[in-house]
Each structure stands twice: as structure tokens, then as C-alpha cells.
Amino acid sequence: MLCATALTVALGGGLAGCKGTTVGGATGSASPPAAGAPGDTAGAHGSALAAVDGLAVKGRAPKTGYSREKFGPEWADTDHNGCDTRDDILKRDLKKTVFRAGTKGCIVTAGVLADPYTGTSITYKRGASKVDIDHSVALSDAWQKGAQQWTADKRRDFANDPLNLLAVDASTNRRKSDGDTATWLPPNSAFRCSYVARQVAVKKKYGLWVTAAERDAMRKVLGGCPNQPLPAG
């Protein structure tokens, strides 16, 4: 579903932007290369590594019954600020933003993204952009790890929670698909600690479980940065 459906903040549709100057770590394949030495196995108090052990570990449930619609309409205005979630994230993650006149600073028409997944700079232009808003914890992954038991309102809130959303390079996002930490990591190795910490924070906040392989992969990445804080939100 995804130079289109994060960042400096650690924390879209549509689609021509261009990748440009490198702004982060090295780029590479979207398959998950080794990410950091095992390092600390406990983590500092309040760290993402320490929070991993608080996540329930279970097997992945069947994907039966999953659809995007189970998580409500795309980009609902759940915080009631008059802007939809997609534009909220674009405003948060882009620099040099330009807004459509008469929208009270809601609709983003242009800007520049320092893409966390590739470490490159992408020019965003509404309707012709290579920028997606990615769910750090993919909706289908959440469905298979607890979300199918939630109410419709909780699934809608999850799908629109800024903690779980990042503006990113569209093609890289689509290669990620619904991968978890065990199956996909950003090619920009400099962002992996922040990325995995965000997934841990989202799963902790919503009570989603992880598989044993996922937990081990989280520990491996965060073991190389044991003081990485758990994002708040």
C-alpha cells in the first residue's frame, strides 16, 4: 500500500519527489542486516531496551479477517484540531513547509523531508510525492498481535497515533510492508535504534505482544544503544 500510505523527531500519499543529498547514515538494502552488537542485555532505567522485557511474548495469530478498514477511515482527525492526521505528521516531519491558502495551516502542499529510513533528502509536493506516512508498527502486524481483539475506536486511535507514524520514503516503506523488527530494519543504520525504540513504545502503550524472534531482534538492536530512551506519546 505503499522518488507515497520518523524522522529527525524520530518520529504523504501521493507522489514525484527526488532523493538528494545524504543527511543520515549509509543507505542500502531494506532487508534486515545485522544491527549492532548484543551489548547490554538489561538497559538503563527508562530505556527502550529495559522496556522490551515488559512486552508479552506469544506466537503470531492468523491474519484472518484483517483489512485496512478495520482500523477506521484513513487519516481521521482524532485529536479534533481541524487537520487530518496525515497533514499533522507532514507538518511535524517536513521542513520548509508550504500550506494551501485558506486551510488555516492544515493542508501541506510542499516541503522537504530528511528521510529517516534512507538518510536522504526528499522534496515533497502534494499529489506528486515519493513520501508515505508509515505506521512504525504496521496495522496488519498489530492485527496479528492483539489488535483484532480491540474495539473499533481503539483500532482507529492506534492507526492515527503520532507515536506510531513517520513520514518516510515511499519505496522503502513499501519494501518494509508489514515487517516487524525480526524481518525488516531501515537501511539507514544510524536510525535503527530510534526506529526499534519507537516500535517498543507503541507495543507497550497498546499492549501488543511480540514474537520470540521479534523480542530477540529488538534486544540485539537496542543492545548496541542501551541508553536509547523509550519515546513518549
PDB file of C-alpha atoms in Angstrom:
ATOM      1  CA  MET A   1       0.000   0.000   0.000  1.00  0.00           C
ATOM      2  CA  LEU A   2       2.627   2.000  -0.122  1.00  0.00           C
ATOM      3  CA  CYS A   3      11.479   9.330  -5.786  1.00  0.00           C
ATOM      4  CA  ALA A   4       3.574   7.662  -1.323  1.00  0.00           C
ATOM      5  CA  THR A   5       0.458   5.259   2.833  1.00  0.00           C
ATOM      6  CA  ALA A   6      10.002   9.423  11.541  1.00  0.00           C
ATOM      7  CA  LEU A   7      12.457  11.236  11.468  1.00  0.00           C
ATOM      8  CA  THR A   8      14.508  13.914  12.918  1.00  0.00           C
ATOM      9  CA  VAL A   9      11.863  13.841  15.537  1.00  0.00           C
ATOM     10  CA  ALA A  10      12.174  10.123  15.213  1.00  0.00           C
ATOM     11  CA  LEU A  11       9.222  10.093  14.694  1.00  0.00           C
ATOM     12  CA  GLY A  12       2.237  11.605   2.441  1.00  0.00           C
ATOM     13  CA  GLY A  13       0.076  10.000  -0.281  1.00  0.00           C
ATOM     14  CA  GLY A  14       0.551  10.670  -3.486  1.00  0.00           C
ATOM     15  CA  LEU A  15       3.992  11.066  -5.277  1.00  0.00           C
ATOM     16  CA  ALA A  16       7.387  12.833  -7.586  1.00  0.00           C
ATOM     17  CA  GLY A  17       9.963  13.955  -5.117  1.00  0.00           C
ATOM     18  CA  CYS A  18      13.521  13.216  -5.532  1.00  0.00           C
ATOM     19  CA  LYS A  19      16.145  11.775  -3.312  1.00  0.00           C
ATOM     20  CA  GLY A  20      19.097  14.036  -2.907  1.00  0.00           C
ATOM     21  CA  THR A  21      21.913  14.768  -0.552  1.00  0.00           C
ATOM     22  CA  THR A  22      22.635  12.229   2.130  1.00  0.00           C
ATOM     23  CA  VAL A  23      21.582  13.534   5.524  1.00  0.00           C
ATOM     24  CA  GLY A  24      21.997  10.466   7.683  1.00  0.00           C
ATOM     25  CA  GLY A  25      23.833   7.168   7.766  1.00  0.00           C
ATOM     26  CA  ALA A  26      24.544   4.919   4.830  1.00  0.00           C
ATOM     27  CA  THR A  27      21.808   3.689   2.584  1.00  0.00           C
ATOM     28  CA  GLY A  28      21.342   0.107   1.461  1.00  0.00           C
ATOM     29  CA  SER A  29      19.027  -2.832   1.100  1.00  0.00           C
ATOM     30  CA  ALA A  30      15.757  -2.910   3.024  1.00  0.00           C
ATOM     31  CA  SER A  31      16.425  -6.453   4.207  1.00  0.00           C
ATOM     32  CA  PRO A  32      17.493  -6.545   7.865  1.00  0.00           C
ATOM     33  CA  PRO A  33      21.275  -6.647   8.116  1.00  0.00           C
ATOM     34  CA  ALA A  34      22.859  -7.216  11.487  1.00  0.00           C
ATOM     35  CA  ALA A  35      22.151  -4.222  13.678  1.00  0.00           C
ATOM     36  CA  GLY A  36      24.599  -3.605  16.442  1.00  0.00           C
ATOM     37  CA  ALA A  37      26.416  -5.841  18.850  1.00  0.00           C
ATOM     38  CA  PRO A  38      24.417  -7.625  21.544  1.00  0.00           C
ATOM     39  CA  GLY A  39      25.729  -5.108  24.109  1.00  0.00           C
ATOM     40  CA  ASP A  40      23.822  -4.540  27.330  1.00  0.00           C
ATOM     41  CA  THR A  41      21.054  -7.072  27.904  1.00  0.00           C
ATOM     42  CA  ALA A  42      19.191  -5.091  30.573  1.00  0.00           C
ATOM     43  CA  GLY A  43      19.288  -1.448  29.589  1.00  0.00           C
ATOM     44  CA  ALA A  44      19.170   1.685  31.681  1.00  0.00           C
ATOM     45  CA  HIS A  45      16.071   2.590  33.658  1.00  0.00           C
ATOM     46  CA  GLY A  46      13.538   4.190  31.321  1.00  0.00           C
ATOM     47  CA  SER A  47      15.321   2.916  28.231  1.00  0.00           C
ATOM     48  CA  ALA A  48      13.718   1.151  25.296  1.00  0.00           C
ATOM     49  CA  LEU A  49      15.894  -1.892  25.966  1.00  0.00           C
ATOM     50  CA  ALA A  50      14.592  -2.176  29.523  1.00  0.00           C
ATOM     51  CA  ALA A  51      11.014  -1.929  28.222  1.00  0.00           C
ATOM     52  CA  VAL A  52      11.441  -4.889  25.873  1.00  0.00           C
ATOM     53  CA  ASP A  53      11.244  -7.334  28.779  1.00  0.00           C
ATOM     54  CA  GLY A  54       7.846  -5.926  29.717  1.00  0.00           C
ATOM     55  CA  LEU A  55       6.304  -6.977  26.407  1.00  0.00           C
ATOM     56  CA  ALA A  56       4.284 -10.177  26.291  1.00  0.00           C
ATOM     57  CA  VAL A  57       5.750 -12.891  24.047  1.00  0.00           C
ATOM     58  CA  LYS A  58       3.377 -15.058  22.010  1.00  0.00           C
ATOM     59  CA  GLY A  59       3.097 -16.612  18.589  1.00  0.00           C
ATOM     60  CA  ARG A  60       1.763 -14.628  15.660  1.00  0.00           C
ATOM     61  CA  ALA A  61      -2.021 -15.057  15.297  1.00  0.00           C
ATOM     62  CA  PRO A  62      -3.589 -15.693  11.872  1.00  0.00           C
ATOM     63  CA  LYS A  63      -4.163 -12.695   9.629  1.00  0.00           C
ATOM     64  CA  THR A  64      -7.727 -13.900   9.052  1.00  0.00           C
ATOM     65  CA  GLY A  65     -10.236 -11.052   8.941  1.00  0.00           C
ATOM     66  CA  TYR A  66      -7.670  -8.273   8.542  1.00  0.00           C
ATOM     67  CA  SER A  67      -8.410  -5.271   6.328  1.00  0.00           C
ATOM     68  CA  ARG A  68      -7.329  -1.641   6.433  1.00  0.00           C
ATOM     69  CA  GLU A  69     -10.954  -0.703   7.048  1.00  0.00           C
ATOM     70  CA  LYS A  70     -10.823  -2.479  10.423  1.00  0.00           C
ATOM     71  CA  PHE A  71      -8.760   0.481  11.621  1.00  0.00           C
ATOM     72  CA  GLY A  72     -11.290   3.108  10.569  1.00  0.00           C
ATOM     73  CA  PRO A  73     -11.172   5.715   7.804  1.00  0.00           C
ATOM     74  CA  GLU A  74      -7.698   6.752   6.726  1.00  0.00           C
ATOM     75  CA  TRP A  75      -6.289   9.788   8.498  1.00  0.00           C
ATOM     76  CA  ALA A  76      -9.167  10.706  10.758  1.00  0.00           C
ATOM     77  CA  ASP A  77      -8.916  13.901  12.803  1.00  0.00           C
ATOM     78  CA  THR A  78      -8.763  12.051  16.124  1.00  0.00           C
ATOM     79  CA  ASP A  79      -7.241  14.972  18.027  1.00  0.00           C
ATOM     80  CA  HIS A  80     -10.004  17.317  16.768  1.00  0.00           C
ATOM     81  CA  ASN A  81      -7.583  20.067  15.746  1.00  0.00           C
ATOM     82  CA  GLY A  82      -9.266  20.565  12.373  1.00  0.00           C
ATOM     83  CA  CYS A  83      -6.471  18.873  10.401  1.00  0.00           C
ATOM     84  CA  ASP A  84      -6.380  15.223   9.392  1.00  0.00           C
ATOM     85  CA  THR A  85      -3.640  13.009  10.806  1.00  0.00           C
ATOM     86  CA  ARG A  86      -1.673  12.780   7.571  1.00  0.00           C
ATOM     87  CA  ASP A  87      -1.243  16.543   7.395  1.00  0.00           C
ATOM     88  CA  ASP A  88      -0.420  16.677  11.101  1.00  0.00           C
ATOM     89  CA  ILE A  89       2.505  14.296  10.504  1.00  0.00           C
ATOM     90  CA  LEU A  90       3.654  16.154   7.401  1.00  0.00           C
ATOM     91  CA  LYS A  91       3.672  19.383   9.427  1.00  0.00           C
ATOM     92  CA  ARG A  92       5.662  17.690  12.179  1.00  0.00           C
ATOM     93  CA  ASP A  93       8.225  15.906   9.995  1.00  0.00           C
ATOM     94  CA  LEU A  94       8.818  18.177   6.994  1.00  0.00           C
ATOM     95  CA  LYS A  95      10.927  21.315   6.859  1.00  0.00           C
ATOM     96  CA  LYS A  96      10.316  24.353   4.645  1.00  0.00           C
ATOM     97  CA  THR A  97       6.611  23.532   4.633  1.00  0.00           C
ATOM     98  CA  VAL A  98       4.161  25.348   2.386  1.00  0.00           C
ATOM     99  CA  PHE A  99       0.421  25.305   3.162  1.00  0.00           C
ATOM    100  CA  ARG A 100      -2.624  25.637   0.947  1.00  0.00           C
ATOM    101  CA  ALA A 101      -4.146  29.074   1.311  1.00  0.00           C
ATOM    102  CA  GLY A 102      -7.344  29.237   3.306  1.00  0.00           C
ATOM    103  CA  THR A 103      -6.757  25.977   5.219  1.00  0.00           C
ATOM    104  CA  LYS A 104      -5.557  27.618   8.462  1.00  0.00           C
ATOM    105  CA  GLY A 105      -2.184  25.900   8.218  1.00  0.00           C
ATOM    106  CA  CYS A 106      -3.657  22.427   7.784  1.00  0.00           C
ATOM    107  CA  ILE A 107      -3.035  21.211   4.248  1.00  0.00           C
ATOM    108  CA  VAL A 108       0.653  20.825   3.419  1.00  0.00           C
ATOM    109  CA  THR A 109       1.399  21.321  -0.274  1.00  0.00           C
ATOM    110  CA  ALA A 110       5.217  21.232  -0.277  1.00  0.00           C
ATOM    111  CA  GLY A 111       8.229  20.726   1.916  1.00  0.00           C
ATOM    112  CA  VAL A 112      11.466  18.814   2.384  1.00  0.00           C
ATOM    113  CA  LEU A 113      11.822  15.532   4.269  1.00  0.00           C
ATOM    114  CA  ALA A 114      15.028  14.343   5.916  1.00  0.00           C
ATOM    115  CA  ASP A 115      14.070  10.711   5.374  1.00  0.00           C
ATOM    116  CA  PRO A 116      14.981   8.596   8.403  1.00  0.00           C
ATOM    117  CA  TYR A 117      14.772   5.265   6.550  1.00  0.00           C
ATOM    118  CA  THR A 118      17.347   6.060   3.860  1.00  0.00           C
ATOM    119  CA  GLY A 119      19.226   9.050   5.249  1.00  0.00           C
ATOM    120  CA  THR A 120      18.452  11.095   2.136  1.00  0.00           C
ATOM    121  CA  SER A 121      16.609  14.347   1.484  1.00  0.00           C
ATOM    122  CA  ILE A 122      13.293  14.130  -0.383  1.00  0.00           C
ATOM    123  CA  THR A 123      11.344  17.013  -1.851  1.00  0.00           C
ATOM    124  CA  TYR A 124       7.642  16.696  -1.066  1.00  0.00           C
ATOM    125  CA  LYS A 125       4.989  18.049  -3.415  1.00  0.00           C
ATOM    126  CA  ARG A 126       1.368  17.209  -2.741  1.00  0.00           C
ATOM    127  CA  GLY A 127      -0.100  14.931  -5.406  1.00  0.00           C
ATOM    128  CA  ALA A 128       3.317  14.165  -6.882  1.00  0.00           C
ATOM    129  CA  SER A 129       5.451  12.982  -3.996  1.00  0.00           C
ATOM    130  CA  LYS A 130       7.521   9.998  -3.022  1.00  0.00           C
ATOM    131  CA  VAL A 131       6.651  10.374   0.645  1.00  0.00           C
ATOM    132  CA  ASP A 132       4.482   7.998   2.686  1.00  0.00           C
ATOM    133  CA  ILE A 133       3.188   8.187   6.217  1.00  0.00           C
ATOM    134  CA  ASP A 134       4.292   4.855   7.648  1.00  0.00           C
ATOM    135  CA  HIS A 135       2.888   3.004  10.635  1.00  0.00           C
ATOM    136  CA  SER A 136       6.034   2.058  12.524  1.00  0.00           C
ATOM    137  CA  VAL A 137       4.106  -0.932  13.845  1.00  0.00           C
ATOM    138  CA  ALA A 138       2.217  -1.991  10.742  1.00  0.00           C
ATOM    139  CA  LEU A 139      -1.548  -2.333  11.044  1.00  0.00           C
ATOM    140  CA  SER A 140      -1.559  -5.954   9.904  1.00  0.00           C
ATOM    141  CA  ASP A 141       1.267  -6.774  12.324  1.00  0.00           C
ATOM    142  CA  ALA A 142      -0.790  -5.218  15.121  1.00  0.00           C
ATOM    143  CA  TRP A 143      -3.832  -7.215  13.975  1.00  0.00           C
ATOM    144  CA  GLN A 144      -1.913 -10.467  14.366  1.00  0.00           C
ATOM    145  CA  LYS A 145      -0.551  -9.481  17.786  1.00  0.00           C
ATOM    146  CA  GLY A 146      -3.607  -8.346  19.684  1.00  0.00           C
ATOM    147  CA  ALA A 147      -5.466  -5.653  17.747  1.00  0.00           C
ATOM    148  CA  GLN A 148      -8.118  -7.991  16.377  1.00  0.00           C
ATOM    149  CA  GLN A 149      -9.452  -8.164  19.931  1.00  0.00           C
ATOM    150  CA  TRP A 150      -9.757  -4.371  20.267  1.00  0.00           C
ATOM    151  CA  THR A 151     -12.772  -2.155  19.852  1.00  0.00           C
ATOM    152  CA  ALA A 152     -13.149  -0.256  16.584  1.00  0.00           C
ATOM    153  CA  ASP A 153     -12.408   3.007  18.412  1.00  0.00           C
ATOM    154  CA  LYS A 154      -9.125   1.713  19.809  1.00  0.00           C
ATOM    155  CA  ARG A 155      -8.024   0.485  16.376  1.00  0.00           C
ATOM    156  CA  ARG A 156      -8.868   3.902  14.874  1.00  0.00           C
ATOM    157  CA  ASP A 157      -6.875   5.667  17.590  1.00  0.00           C
ATOM    158  CA  PHE A 158      -3.931   3.318  17.018  1.00  0.00           C
ATOM    159  CA  ALA A 159      -3.939   3.976  13.267  1.00  0.00           C
ATOM    160  CA  ASN A 160      -3.828   7.738  13.876  1.00  0.00           C
ATOM    161  CA  ASP A 161      -1.460   7.896  16.850  1.00  0.00           C
ATOM    162  CA  PRO A 162       1.504  10.209  16.066  1.00  0.00           C
ATOM    163  CA  LEU A 163       3.706   7.970  18.209  1.00  0.00           C
ATOM    164  CA  ASN A 164       3.305   5.247  15.586  1.00  0.00           C
ATOM    165  CA  LEU A 165       3.591   7.459  12.496  1.00  0.00           C
ATOM    166  CA  LEU A 166       6.582   8.613  10.466  1.00  0.00           C
ATOM    167  CA  ALA A 167       6.929  10.469   7.165  1.00  0.00           C
ATOM    168  CA  VAL A 168       9.319   8.352   5.096  1.00  0.00           C
ATOM    169  CA  ASP A 169      10.494   7.422   1.622  1.00  0.00           C
ATOM    170  CA  ALA A 170       7.613   5.667  -0.136  1.00  0.00           C
ATOM    171  CA  SER A 171       9.538   2.965  -1.978  1.00  0.00           C
ATOM    172  CA  THR A 172      11.438   1.931   1.156  1.00  0.00           C
ATOM    173  CA  ASN A 173       8.202   1.889   3.133  1.00  0.00           C
ATOM    174  CA  ARG A 174       6.627  -0.460   0.608  1.00  0.00           C
ATOM    175  CA  ARG A 175       9.572  -2.812   0.793  1.00  0.00           C
ATOM    176  CA  LYS A 176       9.059  -2.893   4.552  1.00  0.00           C
ATOM    177  CA  SER A 177       5.404  -3.879   4.036  1.00  0.00           C
ATOM    178  CA  ASP A 178       4.151  -5.289   7.367  1.00  0.00           C
ATOM    179  CA  GLY A 179       7.544  -6.431   8.626  1.00  0.00           C
ATOM    180  CA  ASP A 180       8.438  -6.347  12.308  1.00  0.00           C
ATOM    181  CA  THR A 181      11.893  -5.888  13.842  1.00  0.00           C
ATOM    182  CA  ALA A 182      12.773  -9.529  13.160  1.00  0.00           C
ATOM    183  CA  THR A 183      12.165  -9.212   9.419  1.00  0.00           C
ATOM    184  CA  TRP A 184      12.932  -5.581   8.465  1.00  0.00           C
ATOM    185  CA  LEU A 185      15.131  -2.722   9.603  1.00  0.00           C
ATOM    186  CA  PRO A 186      15.724   0.665   7.959  1.00  0.00           C
ATOM    187  CA  PRO A 187      18.672   0.634   5.544  1.00  0.00           C
ATOM    188  CA  ASN A 188      19.920   3.780   7.321  1.00  0.00           C
ATOM    189  CA  SER A 189      21.746   2.061  10.179  1.00  0.00           C
ATOM    190  CA  ALA A 190      22.009   5.345  12.110  1.00  0.00           C
ATOM    191  CA  PHE A 191      18.246   5.326  12.593  1.00  0.00           C
ATOM    192  CA  ARG A 192      17.758   1.752  13.751  1.00  0.00           C
ATOM    193  CA  CYS A 193      17.940   2.399  17.488  1.00  0.00           C
ATOM    194  CA  SER A 194      15.307   5.150  17.242  1.00  0.00           C
ATOM    195  CA  TYR A 195      13.152   3.029  14.945  1.00  0.00           C
ATOM    196  CA  VAL A 196      13.135  -0.041  17.187  1.00  0.00           C
ATOM    197  CA  ALA A 197      12.652   2.079  20.316  1.00  0.00           C
ATOM    198  CA  ARG A 198       9.532   3.558  18.699  1.00  0.00           C
ATOM    199  CA  GLN A 199       8.152   0.086  17.961  1.00  0.00           C
ATOM    200  CA  VAL A 200       8.754  -0.949  21.567  1.00  0.00           C
ATOM    201  CA  ALA A 201       6.983   2.196  22.816  1.00  0.00           C
ATOM    202  CA  VAL A 202       3.967   1.600  20.570  1.00  0.00           C
ATOM    203  CA  LYS A 203       3.629  -2.050  21.559  1.00  0.00           C
ATOM    204  CA  LYS A 204       3.979  -1.182  25.236  1.00  0.00           C
ATOM    205  CA  LYS A 205       1.394   1.619  25.018  1.00  0.00           C
ATOM    206  CA  TYR A 206      -1.218  -0.552  23.301  1.00  0.00           C
ATOM    207  CA  GLY A 207      -0.470  -3.878  24.956  1.00  0.00           C
ATOM    208  CA  LEU A 208       0.533  -5.623  21.740  1.00  0.00           C
ATOM    209  CA  TRP A 209       2.645  -8.719  22.037  1.00  0.00           C
ATOM    210  CA  VAL A 210       5.840  -9.671  20.210  1.00  0.00           C
ATOM    211  CA  THR A 211       7.074 -12.984  18.873  1.00  0.00           C
ATOM    212  CA  ALA A 212      10.193 -14.535  20.412  1.00  0.00           C
ATOM    213  CA  ALA A 213      12.161 -13.751  17.245  1.00  0.00           C
ATOM    214  CA  GLU A 214      10.941 -10.156  17.343  1.00  0.00           C
ATOM    215  CA  ARG A 215      11.902  -9.735  21.007  1.00  0.00           C
ATOM    216  CA  ASP A 216      15.374 -11.133  20.312  1.00  0.00           C
ATOM    217  CA  ALA A 217      15.823  -8.799  17.344  1.00  0.00           C
ATOM    218  CA  MET A 218      14.762  -5.827  19.474  1.00  0.00           C
ATOM    219  CA  ARG A 219      17.280  -6.786  22.130  1.00  0.00           C
ATOM    220  CA  LYS A 220      20.024  -7.154  19.543  1.00  0.00           C
ATOM    221  CA  VAL A 221      19.487  -3.699  18.053  1.00  0.00           C
ATOM    222  CA  LEU A 222      18.942  -1.919  21.368  1.00  0.00           C
ATOM    223  CA  GLY A 223      21.834  -3.789  22.975  1.00  0.00           C
ATOM    224  CA  GLY A 224      24.076  -1.563  20.881  1.00  0.00           C
ATOM    225  CA  CYS A 225      22.422   1.559  22.331  1.00  0.00           C
ATOM    226  CA  PRO A 226      21.269   0.528  25.840  1.00  0.00           C
ATOM    227  CA  ASN A 227      20.570   4.127  26.880  1.00  0.00           C
ATOM    228  CA  GLN A 228      18.214   4.805  23.945  1.00  0.00           C
ATOM    229  CA  PRO A 229      15.174   6.384  25.632  1.00  0.00           C
ATOM    230  CA  LEU A 230      11.700   4.998  25.213  1.00  0.00           C
ATOM    231  CA  PRO A 231       9.745   7.575  23.142  1.00  0.00           C
ATOM    232  CA  ALA A 232       6.849   9.213  24.936  1.00  0.00           C
ATOM    233  CA  GLY A 233       3.467   9.807  23.388  1.00  0.00           C
TER     234      GLY A 233
END
